[in-house]
mmCIF file of C-alpha atoms in Angstrom:
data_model
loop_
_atom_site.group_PDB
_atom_site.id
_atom_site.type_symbol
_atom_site.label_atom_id
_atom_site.label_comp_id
_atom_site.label_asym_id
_atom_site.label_seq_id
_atom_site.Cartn_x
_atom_site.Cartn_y
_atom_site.Cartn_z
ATOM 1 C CA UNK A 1220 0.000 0.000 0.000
ATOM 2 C CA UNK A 1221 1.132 3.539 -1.043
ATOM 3 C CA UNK A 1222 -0.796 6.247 1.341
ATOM 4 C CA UNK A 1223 -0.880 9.485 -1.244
ATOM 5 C CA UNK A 1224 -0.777 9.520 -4.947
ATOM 6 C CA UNK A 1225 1.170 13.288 -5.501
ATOM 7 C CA UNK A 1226 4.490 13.027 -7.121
ATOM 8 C CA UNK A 1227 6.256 11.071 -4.323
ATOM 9 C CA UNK A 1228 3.252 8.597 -3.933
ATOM 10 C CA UNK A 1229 2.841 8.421 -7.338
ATOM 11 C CA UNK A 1230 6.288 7.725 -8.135
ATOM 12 C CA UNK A 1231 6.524 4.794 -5.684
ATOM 13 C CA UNK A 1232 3.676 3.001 -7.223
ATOM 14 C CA UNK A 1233 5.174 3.173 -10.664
ATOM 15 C CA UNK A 1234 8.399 1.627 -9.505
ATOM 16 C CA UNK A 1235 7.596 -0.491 -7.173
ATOM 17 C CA UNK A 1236 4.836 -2.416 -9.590
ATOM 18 C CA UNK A 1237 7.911 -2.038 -12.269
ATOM 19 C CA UNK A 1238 9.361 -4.491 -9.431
ATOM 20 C CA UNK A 1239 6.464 -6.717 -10.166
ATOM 21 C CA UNK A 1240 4.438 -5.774 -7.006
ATOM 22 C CA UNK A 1241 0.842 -6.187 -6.037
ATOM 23 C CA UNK A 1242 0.224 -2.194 -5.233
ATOM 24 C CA UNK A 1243 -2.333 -0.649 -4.221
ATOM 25 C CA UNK A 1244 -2.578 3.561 -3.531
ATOM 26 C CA UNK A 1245 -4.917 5.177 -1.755
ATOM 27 C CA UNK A 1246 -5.376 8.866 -1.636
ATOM 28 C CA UNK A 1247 -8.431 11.090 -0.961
ATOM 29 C CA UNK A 1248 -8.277 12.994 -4.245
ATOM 30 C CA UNK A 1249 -8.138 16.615 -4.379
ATOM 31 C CA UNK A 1250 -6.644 17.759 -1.527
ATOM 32 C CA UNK A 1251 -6.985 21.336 -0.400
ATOM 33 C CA UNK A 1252 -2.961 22.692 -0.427
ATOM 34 C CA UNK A 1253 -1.438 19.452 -1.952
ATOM 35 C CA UNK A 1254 2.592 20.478 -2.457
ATOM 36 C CA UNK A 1255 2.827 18.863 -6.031
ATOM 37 C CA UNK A 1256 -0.469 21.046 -6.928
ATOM 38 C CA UNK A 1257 1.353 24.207 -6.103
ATOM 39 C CA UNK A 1258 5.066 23.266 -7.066
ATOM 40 C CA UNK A 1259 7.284 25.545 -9.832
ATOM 41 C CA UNK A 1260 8.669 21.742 -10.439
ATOM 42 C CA UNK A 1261 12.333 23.435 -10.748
ATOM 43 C CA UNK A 1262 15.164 20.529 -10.893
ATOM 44 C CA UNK A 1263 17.925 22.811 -9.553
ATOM 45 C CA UNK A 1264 20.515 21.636 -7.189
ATOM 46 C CA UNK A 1265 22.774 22.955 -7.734
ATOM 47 C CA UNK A 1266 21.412 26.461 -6.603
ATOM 48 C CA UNK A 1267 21.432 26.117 -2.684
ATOM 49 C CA UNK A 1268 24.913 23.721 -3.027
ATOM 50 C CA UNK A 1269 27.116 23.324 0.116
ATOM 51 C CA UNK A 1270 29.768 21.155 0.640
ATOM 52 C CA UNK A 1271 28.374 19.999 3.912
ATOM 53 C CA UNK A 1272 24.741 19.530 2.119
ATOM 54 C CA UNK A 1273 23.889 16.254 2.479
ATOM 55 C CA UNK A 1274 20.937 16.523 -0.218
ATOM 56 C CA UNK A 1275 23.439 17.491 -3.089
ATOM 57 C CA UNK A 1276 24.116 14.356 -4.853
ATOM 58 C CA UNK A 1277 20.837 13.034 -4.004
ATOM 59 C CA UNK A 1278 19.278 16.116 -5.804
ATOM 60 C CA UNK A 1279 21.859 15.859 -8.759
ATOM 61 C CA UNK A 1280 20.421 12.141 -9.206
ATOM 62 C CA UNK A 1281 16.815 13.330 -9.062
ATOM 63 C CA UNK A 1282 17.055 15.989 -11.395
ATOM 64 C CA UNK A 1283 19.314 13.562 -13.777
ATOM 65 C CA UNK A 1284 16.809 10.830 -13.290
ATOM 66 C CA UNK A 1285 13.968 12.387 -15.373
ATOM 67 C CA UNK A 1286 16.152 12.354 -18.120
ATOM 68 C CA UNK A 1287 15.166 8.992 -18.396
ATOM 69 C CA UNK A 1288 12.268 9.026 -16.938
ATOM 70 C CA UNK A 1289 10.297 11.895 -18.804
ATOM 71 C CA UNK A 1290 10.868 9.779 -21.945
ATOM 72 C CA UNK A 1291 9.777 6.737 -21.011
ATOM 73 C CA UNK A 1292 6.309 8.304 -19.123
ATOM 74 C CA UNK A 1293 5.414 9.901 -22.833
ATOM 75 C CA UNK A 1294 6.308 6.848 -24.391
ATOM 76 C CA UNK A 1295 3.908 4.884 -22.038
ATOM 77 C CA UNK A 1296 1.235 7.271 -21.465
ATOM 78 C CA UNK A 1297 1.298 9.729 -24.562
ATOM 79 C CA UNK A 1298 1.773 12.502 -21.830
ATOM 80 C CA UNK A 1299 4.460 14.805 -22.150
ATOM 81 C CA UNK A 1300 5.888 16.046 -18.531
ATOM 82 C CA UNK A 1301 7.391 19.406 -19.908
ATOM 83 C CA UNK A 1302 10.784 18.929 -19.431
ATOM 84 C CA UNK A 1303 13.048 21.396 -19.529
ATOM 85 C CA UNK A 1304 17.108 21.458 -18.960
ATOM 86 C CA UNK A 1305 18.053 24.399 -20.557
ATOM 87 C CA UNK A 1306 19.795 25.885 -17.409
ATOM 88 C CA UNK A 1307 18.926 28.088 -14.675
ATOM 89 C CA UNK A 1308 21.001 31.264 -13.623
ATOM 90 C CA UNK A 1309 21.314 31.886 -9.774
ATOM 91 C CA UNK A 1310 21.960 36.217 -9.658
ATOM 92 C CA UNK A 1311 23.929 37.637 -7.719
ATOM 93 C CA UNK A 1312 22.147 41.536 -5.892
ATOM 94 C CA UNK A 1313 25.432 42.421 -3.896
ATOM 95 C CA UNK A 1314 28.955 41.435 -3.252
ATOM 96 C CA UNK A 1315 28.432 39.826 -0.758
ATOM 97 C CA UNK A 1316 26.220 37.556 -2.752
ATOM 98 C CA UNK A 1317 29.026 37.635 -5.695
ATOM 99 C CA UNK A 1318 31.689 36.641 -3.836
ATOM 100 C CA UNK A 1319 29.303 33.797 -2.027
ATOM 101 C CA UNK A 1320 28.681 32.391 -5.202
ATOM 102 C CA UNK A 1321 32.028 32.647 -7.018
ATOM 103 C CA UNK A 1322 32.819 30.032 -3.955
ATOM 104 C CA UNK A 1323 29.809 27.753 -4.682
ATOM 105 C CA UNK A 1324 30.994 27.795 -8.593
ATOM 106 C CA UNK A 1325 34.671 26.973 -7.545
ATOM 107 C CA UNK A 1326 33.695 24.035 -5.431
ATOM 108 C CA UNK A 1327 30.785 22.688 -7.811
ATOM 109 C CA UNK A 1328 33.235 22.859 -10.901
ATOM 110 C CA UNK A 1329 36.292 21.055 -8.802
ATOM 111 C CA UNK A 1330 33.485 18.651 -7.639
ATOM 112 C CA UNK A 1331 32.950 17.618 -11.926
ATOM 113 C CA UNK A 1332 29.604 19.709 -11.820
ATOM 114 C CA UNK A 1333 28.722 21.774 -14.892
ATOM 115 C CA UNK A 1334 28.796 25.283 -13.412
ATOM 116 C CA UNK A 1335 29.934 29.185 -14.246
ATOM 117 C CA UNK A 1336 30.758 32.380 -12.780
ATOM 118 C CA UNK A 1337 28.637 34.950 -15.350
ATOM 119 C CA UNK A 1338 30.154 38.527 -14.480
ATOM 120 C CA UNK A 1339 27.420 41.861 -14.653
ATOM 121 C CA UNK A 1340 28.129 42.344 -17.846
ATOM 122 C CA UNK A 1341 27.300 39.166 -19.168
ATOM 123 C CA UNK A 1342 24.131 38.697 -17.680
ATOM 124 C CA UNK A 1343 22.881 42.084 -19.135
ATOM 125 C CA UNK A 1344 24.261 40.604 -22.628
ATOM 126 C CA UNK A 1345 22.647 37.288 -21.969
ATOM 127 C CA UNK A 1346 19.113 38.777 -19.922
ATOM 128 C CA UNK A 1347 19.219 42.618 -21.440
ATOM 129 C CA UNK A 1348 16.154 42.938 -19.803
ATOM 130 C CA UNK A 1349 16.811 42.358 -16.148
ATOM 131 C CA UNK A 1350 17.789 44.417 -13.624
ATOM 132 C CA UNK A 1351 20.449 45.492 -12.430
ATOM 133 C CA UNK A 1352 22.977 42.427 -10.864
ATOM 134 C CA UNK A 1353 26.486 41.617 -9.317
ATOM 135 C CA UNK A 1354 27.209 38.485 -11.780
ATOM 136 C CA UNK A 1355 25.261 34.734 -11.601
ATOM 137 C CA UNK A 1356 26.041 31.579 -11.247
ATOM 138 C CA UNK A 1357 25.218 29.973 -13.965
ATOM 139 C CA UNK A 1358 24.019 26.195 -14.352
ATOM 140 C CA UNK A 1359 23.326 25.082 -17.676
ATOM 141 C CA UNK A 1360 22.150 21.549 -17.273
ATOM 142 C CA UNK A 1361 19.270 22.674 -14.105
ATOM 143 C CA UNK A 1362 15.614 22.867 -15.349
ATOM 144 C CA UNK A 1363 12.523 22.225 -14.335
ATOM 145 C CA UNK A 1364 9.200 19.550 -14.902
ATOM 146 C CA UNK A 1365 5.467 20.260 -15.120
ATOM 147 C CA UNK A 1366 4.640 18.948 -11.642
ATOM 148 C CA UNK A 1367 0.783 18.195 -12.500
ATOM 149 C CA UNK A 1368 1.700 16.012 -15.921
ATOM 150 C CA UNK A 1369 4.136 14.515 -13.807
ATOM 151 C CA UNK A 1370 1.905 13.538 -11.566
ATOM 152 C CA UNK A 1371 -0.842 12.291 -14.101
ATOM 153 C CA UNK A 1372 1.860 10.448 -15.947
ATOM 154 C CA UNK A 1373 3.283 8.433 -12.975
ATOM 155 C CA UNK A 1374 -0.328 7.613 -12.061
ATOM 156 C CA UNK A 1375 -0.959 6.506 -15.656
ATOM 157 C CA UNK A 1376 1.600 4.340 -15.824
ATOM 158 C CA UNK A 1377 1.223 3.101 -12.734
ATOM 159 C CA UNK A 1378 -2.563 2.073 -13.382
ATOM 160 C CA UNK A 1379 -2.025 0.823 -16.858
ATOM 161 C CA UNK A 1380 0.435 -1.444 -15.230
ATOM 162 C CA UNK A 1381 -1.772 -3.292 -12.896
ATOM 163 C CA UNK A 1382 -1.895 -0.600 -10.002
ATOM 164 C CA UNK A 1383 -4.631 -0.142 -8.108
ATOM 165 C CA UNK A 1384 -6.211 3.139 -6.953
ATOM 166 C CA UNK A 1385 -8.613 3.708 -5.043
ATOM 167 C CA UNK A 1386 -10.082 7.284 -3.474
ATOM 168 C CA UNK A 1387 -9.997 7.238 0.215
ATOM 169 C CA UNK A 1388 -8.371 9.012 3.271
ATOM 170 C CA UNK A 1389 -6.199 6.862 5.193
ATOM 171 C CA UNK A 1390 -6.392 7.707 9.350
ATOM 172 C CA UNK A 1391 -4.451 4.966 11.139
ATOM 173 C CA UNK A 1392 -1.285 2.460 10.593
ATOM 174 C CA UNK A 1393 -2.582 -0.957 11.715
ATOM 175 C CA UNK A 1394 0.061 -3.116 13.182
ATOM 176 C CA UNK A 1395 0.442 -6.008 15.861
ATOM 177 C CA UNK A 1396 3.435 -6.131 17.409
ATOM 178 C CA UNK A 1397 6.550 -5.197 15.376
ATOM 179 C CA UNK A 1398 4.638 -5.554 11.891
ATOM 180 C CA UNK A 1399 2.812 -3.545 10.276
ATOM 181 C CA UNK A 1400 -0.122 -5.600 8.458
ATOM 182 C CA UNK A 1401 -2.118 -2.751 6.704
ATOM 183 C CA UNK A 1402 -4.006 0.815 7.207
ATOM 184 C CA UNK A 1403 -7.916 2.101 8.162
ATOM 185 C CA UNK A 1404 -9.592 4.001 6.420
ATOM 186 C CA UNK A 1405 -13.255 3.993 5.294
ATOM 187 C CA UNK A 1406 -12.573 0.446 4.849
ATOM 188 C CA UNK A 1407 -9.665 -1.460 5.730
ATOM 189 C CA UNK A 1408 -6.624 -2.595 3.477
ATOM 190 C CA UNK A 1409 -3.981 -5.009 4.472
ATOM 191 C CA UNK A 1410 -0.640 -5.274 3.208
ATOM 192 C CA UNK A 1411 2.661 -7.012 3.974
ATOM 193 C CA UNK A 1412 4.129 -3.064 3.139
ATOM 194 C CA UNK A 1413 3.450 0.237 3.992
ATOM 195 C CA UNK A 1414 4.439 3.204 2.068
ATOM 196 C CA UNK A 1415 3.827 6.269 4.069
ATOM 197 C CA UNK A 1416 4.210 9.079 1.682
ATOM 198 C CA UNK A 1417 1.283 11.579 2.333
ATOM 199 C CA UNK A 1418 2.978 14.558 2.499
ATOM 200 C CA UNK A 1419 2.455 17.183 5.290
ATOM 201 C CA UNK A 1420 -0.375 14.690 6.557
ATOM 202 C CA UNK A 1421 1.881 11.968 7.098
ATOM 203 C CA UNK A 1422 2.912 12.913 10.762
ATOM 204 C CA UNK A 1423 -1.283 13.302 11.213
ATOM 205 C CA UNK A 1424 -1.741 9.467 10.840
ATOM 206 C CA UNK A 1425 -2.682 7.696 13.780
ATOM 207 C CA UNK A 1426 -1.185 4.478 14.808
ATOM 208 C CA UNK A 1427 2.689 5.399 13.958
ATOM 209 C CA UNK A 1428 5.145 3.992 15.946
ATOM 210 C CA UNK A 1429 6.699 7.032 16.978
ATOM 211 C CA UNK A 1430 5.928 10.583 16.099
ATOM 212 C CA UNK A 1431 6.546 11.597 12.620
ATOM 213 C CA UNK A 1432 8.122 14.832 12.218
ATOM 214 C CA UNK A 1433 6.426 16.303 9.355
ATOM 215 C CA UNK A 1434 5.113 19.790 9.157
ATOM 216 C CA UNK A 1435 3.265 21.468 6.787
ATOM 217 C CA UNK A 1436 4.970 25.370 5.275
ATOM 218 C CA UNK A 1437 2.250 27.066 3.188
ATOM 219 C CA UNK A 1438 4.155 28.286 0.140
ATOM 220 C CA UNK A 1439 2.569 30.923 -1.901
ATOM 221 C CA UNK A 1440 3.118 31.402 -5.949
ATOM 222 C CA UNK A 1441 1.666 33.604 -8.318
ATOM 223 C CA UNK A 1442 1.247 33.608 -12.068
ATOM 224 C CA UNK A 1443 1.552 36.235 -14.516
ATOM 225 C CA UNK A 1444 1.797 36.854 -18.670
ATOM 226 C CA UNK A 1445 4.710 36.029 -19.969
ATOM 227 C CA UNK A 1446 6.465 38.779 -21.312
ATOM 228 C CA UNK A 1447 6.109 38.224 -25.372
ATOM 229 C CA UNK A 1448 9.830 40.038 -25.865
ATOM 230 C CA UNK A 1449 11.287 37.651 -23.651
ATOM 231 C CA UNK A 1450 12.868 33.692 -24.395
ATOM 232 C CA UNK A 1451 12.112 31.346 -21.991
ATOM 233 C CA UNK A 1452 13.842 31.013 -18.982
ATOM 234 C CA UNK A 1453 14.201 30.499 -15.007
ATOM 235 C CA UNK A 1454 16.088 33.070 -12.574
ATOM 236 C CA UNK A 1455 16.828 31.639 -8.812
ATOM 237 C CA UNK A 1456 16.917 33.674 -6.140
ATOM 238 C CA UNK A 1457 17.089 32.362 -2.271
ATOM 239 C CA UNK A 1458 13.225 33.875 -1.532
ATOM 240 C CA UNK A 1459 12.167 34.123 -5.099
ATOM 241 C CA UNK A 1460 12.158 32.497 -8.701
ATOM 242 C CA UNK A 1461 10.843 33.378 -11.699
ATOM 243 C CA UNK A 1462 9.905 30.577 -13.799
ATOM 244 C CA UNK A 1463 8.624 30.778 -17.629
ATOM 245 C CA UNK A 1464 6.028 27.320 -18.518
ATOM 246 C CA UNK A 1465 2.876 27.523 -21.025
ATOM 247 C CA UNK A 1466 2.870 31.233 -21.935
ATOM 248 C CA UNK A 1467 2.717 32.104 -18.033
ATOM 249 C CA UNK A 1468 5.932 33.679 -15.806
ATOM 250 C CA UNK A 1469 5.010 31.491 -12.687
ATOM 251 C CA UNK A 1470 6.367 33.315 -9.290
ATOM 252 C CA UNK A 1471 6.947 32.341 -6.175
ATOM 253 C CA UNK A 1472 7.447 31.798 -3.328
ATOM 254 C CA UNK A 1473 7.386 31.618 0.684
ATOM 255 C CA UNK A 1474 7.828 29.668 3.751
ATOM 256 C CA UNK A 1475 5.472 30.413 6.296
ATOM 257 C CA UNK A 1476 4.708 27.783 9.444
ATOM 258 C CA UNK A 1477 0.770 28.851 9.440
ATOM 259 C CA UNK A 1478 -0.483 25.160 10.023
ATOM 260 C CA UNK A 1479 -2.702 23.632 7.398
ATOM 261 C CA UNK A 1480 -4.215 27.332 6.468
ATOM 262 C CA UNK A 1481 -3.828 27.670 2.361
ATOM 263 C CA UNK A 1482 -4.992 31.385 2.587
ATOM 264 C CA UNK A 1483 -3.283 33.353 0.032
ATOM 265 C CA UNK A 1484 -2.266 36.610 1.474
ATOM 266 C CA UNK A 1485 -1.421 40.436 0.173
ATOM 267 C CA UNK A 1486 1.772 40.012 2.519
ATOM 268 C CA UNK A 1487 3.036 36.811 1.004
ATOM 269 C CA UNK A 1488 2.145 37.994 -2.797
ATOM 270 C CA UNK A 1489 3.988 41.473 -1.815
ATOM 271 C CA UNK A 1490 7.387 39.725 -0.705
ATOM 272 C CA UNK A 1491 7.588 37.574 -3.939
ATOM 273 C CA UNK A 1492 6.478 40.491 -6.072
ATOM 274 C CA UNK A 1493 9.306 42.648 -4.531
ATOM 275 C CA UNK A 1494 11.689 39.902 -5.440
ATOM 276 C CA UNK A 1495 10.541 38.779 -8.978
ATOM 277 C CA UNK A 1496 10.232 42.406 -10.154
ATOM 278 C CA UNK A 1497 13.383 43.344 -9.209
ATOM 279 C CA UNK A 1498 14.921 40.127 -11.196
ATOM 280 C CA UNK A 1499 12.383 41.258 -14.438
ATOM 281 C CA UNK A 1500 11.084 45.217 -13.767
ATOM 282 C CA UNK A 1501 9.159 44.457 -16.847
ATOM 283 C CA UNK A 1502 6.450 42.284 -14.540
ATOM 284 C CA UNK A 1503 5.336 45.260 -12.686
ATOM 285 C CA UNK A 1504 2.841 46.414 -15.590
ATOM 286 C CA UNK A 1505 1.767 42.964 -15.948
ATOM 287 C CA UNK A 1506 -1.903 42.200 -14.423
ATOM 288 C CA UNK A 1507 -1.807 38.966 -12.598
ATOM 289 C CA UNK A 1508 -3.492 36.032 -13.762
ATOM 290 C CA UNK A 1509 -3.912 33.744 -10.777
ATOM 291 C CA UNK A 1510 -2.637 33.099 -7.515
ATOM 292 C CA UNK A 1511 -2.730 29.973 -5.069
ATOM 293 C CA UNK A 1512 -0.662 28.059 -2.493
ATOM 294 C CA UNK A 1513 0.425 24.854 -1.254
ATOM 295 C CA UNK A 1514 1.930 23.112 2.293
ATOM 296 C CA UNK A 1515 5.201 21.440 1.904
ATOM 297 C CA UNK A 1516 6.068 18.618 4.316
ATOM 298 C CA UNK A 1517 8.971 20.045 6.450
ATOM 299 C CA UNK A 1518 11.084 18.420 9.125
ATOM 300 C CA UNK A 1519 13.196 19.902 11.549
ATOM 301 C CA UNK A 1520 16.731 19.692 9.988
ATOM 302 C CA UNK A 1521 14.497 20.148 6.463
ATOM 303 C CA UNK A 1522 16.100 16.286 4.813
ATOM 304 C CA UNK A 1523 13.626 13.571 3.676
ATOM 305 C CA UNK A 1524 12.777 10.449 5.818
ATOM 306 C CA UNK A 1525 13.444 7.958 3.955
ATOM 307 C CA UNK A 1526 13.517 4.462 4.913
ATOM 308 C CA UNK A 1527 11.704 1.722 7.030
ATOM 309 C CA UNK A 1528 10.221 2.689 10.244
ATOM 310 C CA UNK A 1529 12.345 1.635 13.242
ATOM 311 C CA UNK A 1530 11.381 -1.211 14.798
ATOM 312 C CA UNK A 1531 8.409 -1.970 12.802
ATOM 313 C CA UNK A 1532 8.584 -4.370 9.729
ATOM 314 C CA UNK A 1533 6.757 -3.485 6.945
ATOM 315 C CA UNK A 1534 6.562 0.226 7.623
ATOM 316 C CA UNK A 1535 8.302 2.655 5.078
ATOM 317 C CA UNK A 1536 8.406 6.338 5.110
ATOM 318 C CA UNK A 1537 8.886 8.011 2.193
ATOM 319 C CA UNK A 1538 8.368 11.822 3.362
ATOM 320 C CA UNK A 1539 9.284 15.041 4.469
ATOM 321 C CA UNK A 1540 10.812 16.590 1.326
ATOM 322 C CA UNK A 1541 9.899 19.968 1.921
ATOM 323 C CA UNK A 1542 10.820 22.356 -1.421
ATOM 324 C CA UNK A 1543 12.364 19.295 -3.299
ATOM 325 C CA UNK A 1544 9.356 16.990 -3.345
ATOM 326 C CA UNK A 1545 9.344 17.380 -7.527
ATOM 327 C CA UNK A 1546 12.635 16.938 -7.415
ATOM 328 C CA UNK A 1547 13.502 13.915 -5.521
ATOM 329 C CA UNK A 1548 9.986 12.326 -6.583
ATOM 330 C CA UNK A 1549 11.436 10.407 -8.790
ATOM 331 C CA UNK A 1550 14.608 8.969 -7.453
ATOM 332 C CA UNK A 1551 12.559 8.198 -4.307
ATOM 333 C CA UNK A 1552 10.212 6.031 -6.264
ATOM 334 C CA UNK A 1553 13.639 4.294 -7.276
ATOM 335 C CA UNK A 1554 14.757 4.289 -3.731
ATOM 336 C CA UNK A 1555 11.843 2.523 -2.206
ATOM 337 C CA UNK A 1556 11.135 -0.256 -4.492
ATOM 338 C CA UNK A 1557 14.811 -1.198 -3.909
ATOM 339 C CA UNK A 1558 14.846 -0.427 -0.069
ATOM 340 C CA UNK A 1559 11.969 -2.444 0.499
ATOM 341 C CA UNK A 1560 13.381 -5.374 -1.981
ATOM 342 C CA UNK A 1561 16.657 -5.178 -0.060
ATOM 343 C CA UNK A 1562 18.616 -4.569 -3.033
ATOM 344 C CA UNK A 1563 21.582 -2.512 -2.987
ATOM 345 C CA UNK A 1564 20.507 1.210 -3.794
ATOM 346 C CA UNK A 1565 21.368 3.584 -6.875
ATOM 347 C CA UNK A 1566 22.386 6.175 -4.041
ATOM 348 C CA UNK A 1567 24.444 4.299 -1.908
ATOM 349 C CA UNK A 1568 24.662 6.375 1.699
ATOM 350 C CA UNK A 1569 21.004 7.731 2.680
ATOM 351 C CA UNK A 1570 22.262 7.330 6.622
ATOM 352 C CA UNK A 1571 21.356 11.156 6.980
ATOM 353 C CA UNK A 1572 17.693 10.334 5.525
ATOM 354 C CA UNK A 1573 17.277 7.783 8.069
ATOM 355 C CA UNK A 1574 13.989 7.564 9.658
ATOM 356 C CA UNK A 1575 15.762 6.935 13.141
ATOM 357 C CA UNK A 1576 17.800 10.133 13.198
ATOM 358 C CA UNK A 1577 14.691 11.624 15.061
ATOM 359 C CA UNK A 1578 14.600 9.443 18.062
ATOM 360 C CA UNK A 1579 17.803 8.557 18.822
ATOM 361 C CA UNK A 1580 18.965 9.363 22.374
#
């Protein structure tokens, strides 16, 4: 059993079945604040790099993963996930910033990472219509993926390939003893496996071992027209993107611990508006077209839990990914089907996704 069928639920099912797996997924549909539902679906890692980031070469093997991936969907499904690796520029608004990412260039480059240094001058000859910058880091093989046919696709793969799905909201974990044996929820399911992957719900399901850690962080993202005089394109920014897809500049976005509340709010929209039209002044006569939100599933040191639930056979979490649920979707799928096979995995050291980091003592 999968519980949730967004873009890390969805994703699971698809491999795991490839694994030749009896699957089932439950999920209770449309979801009011759903993360993939609200996601830019940027594949950039190499944006927020560190050294000591333990989520770097996992991201790299995410975003590198759909390579394959968004091929073989289309093929299967006829649906094309809109992706895009055409690069993403990371600007630079002060020196501080400039010299900050000169450093992340120099170490991504000695690290075998495709990855430049674009001074001022090159970024007004490469974006003329930008404002004014310090330099960018520049990553030409970063993108991003249509989060919603992403979704569909995984989920019509999945289904075509003997998954089941079925519309209902999972409350508890049912276990006896150390082994978990399947989940309530209007009716009940049994299962030799668990995948817990319901996003900022997961820490709400009863009958966990332990407490999950998993809190939802309303993000809120705009849309506008896309500027007709301008290419495609994405520019990064710590607290704001801009993000061209289907004719729209899609903007966004924040991190606010409100609870479950999906509100969208004038003080939210003002931040990212400051940011976004200082990256492309050329927005600010734009009207807006929509706005809209959605709660990403946060934990406290902000990595994935990923892995079997301590203690408790059968039990997998598969959570917790906070702003990188698009991109490690896929490579979690991956993950799981081999984690719960007990197969060696494509990203051999995941100690520092370990579901037992939490309650160790």
């Amino acid at each position: 059993i999968v519980i949730g069928g967004g873009a890390v639920g969805s994703a699971c099912a698809r491999e795991l079945v490839r694994a030749d797996r009896k699957v089932l997924v439950l999920d209770p549909g449309e979801e009011d604040g759903a993360a993939w539902r609200a996601a830019a679906g940027m594949l950039a890692p190499q944006m927020e790099a560190r050294p000591e980031d333990p989520l770097f070469e996992l991201g790299v093997a995410g975003r590198d993963r759909y390579r394959a991936v968004a091929p073989e969907l289309e093929e299967a499904t006829g649906i094309s996930v809109g992706l895009w690796l055409e690069g993403i520029a990371r600007v630079a608004l002060t020196e501080d910033e400039e010299s900050d990412l000169k450093a992340m260039v120099a170490w991504q480059r000695q690290q075998g990472h495709l990855c430049d240094w674009l001074d001022a001058d090159e970024v007004r000859t490469q974006w003329p219509w930008m404002g004014e910058t310090h330099g960018a880091l520049w990553a030409p093989g970063e993108g991003a993926i249509d989060p919603q046919r992403l979704v569909a696709a995984y989920l019509a793969e999945a289904e075509r390939s003997g998954v089941t799905m079925v519309r209902d909201r999972v409350t508890a974990i049912e276990r006896r003893g150390a082994r978990v044996v399947g989940v309530i929820g209007a009716e009940r399911y049994a299962a030799e496996h668990v995948v817990v992957a319901a996003g900022a719900w997961s820490g709400r399901l009863g009958g966990l071992p332990r407490p999950l850690t998993v809190e939802p962080v309303r993000g809120q993202m705009a849309a506008l027209p896309w500027p007709e005089d301008i290419d495609p394109t994405i520019i990064y920014r710590p607290n704001g993107y801009l993000l061209s897809r289907d004719g729209e500049a899609i903007v966004g976005s924040t991190m606010e611990y409100v609870g479950f509340a999906t509100e969208v709010s004038s003080a939210g929209l003002a931040q990212i508006f400051s940011t976004v039209t200082s990256l492309c002044p050329a927005l600010a006569r734009l009207d807006v077209n929509r706005t809209w939100s959605g709660l990403r599933p946060v934990t406290p040191d902000g990595l994935p839990i990923l892995g079997r639930a301590p203690e408790t056979e059968g039990l997998w979490y598969a959570t917790g990914h906070g702003r990188n649920g698009i991109l490690l979707a896929g490579i979690t799928g991956l993950l799981m089907a081999q984690l719960i096979a007990g197969e060696p995995t494509l990203v051999e050291d995941l100690s520092a996704l370990d579901p037992a980091r939490f309650w160790r003592w």
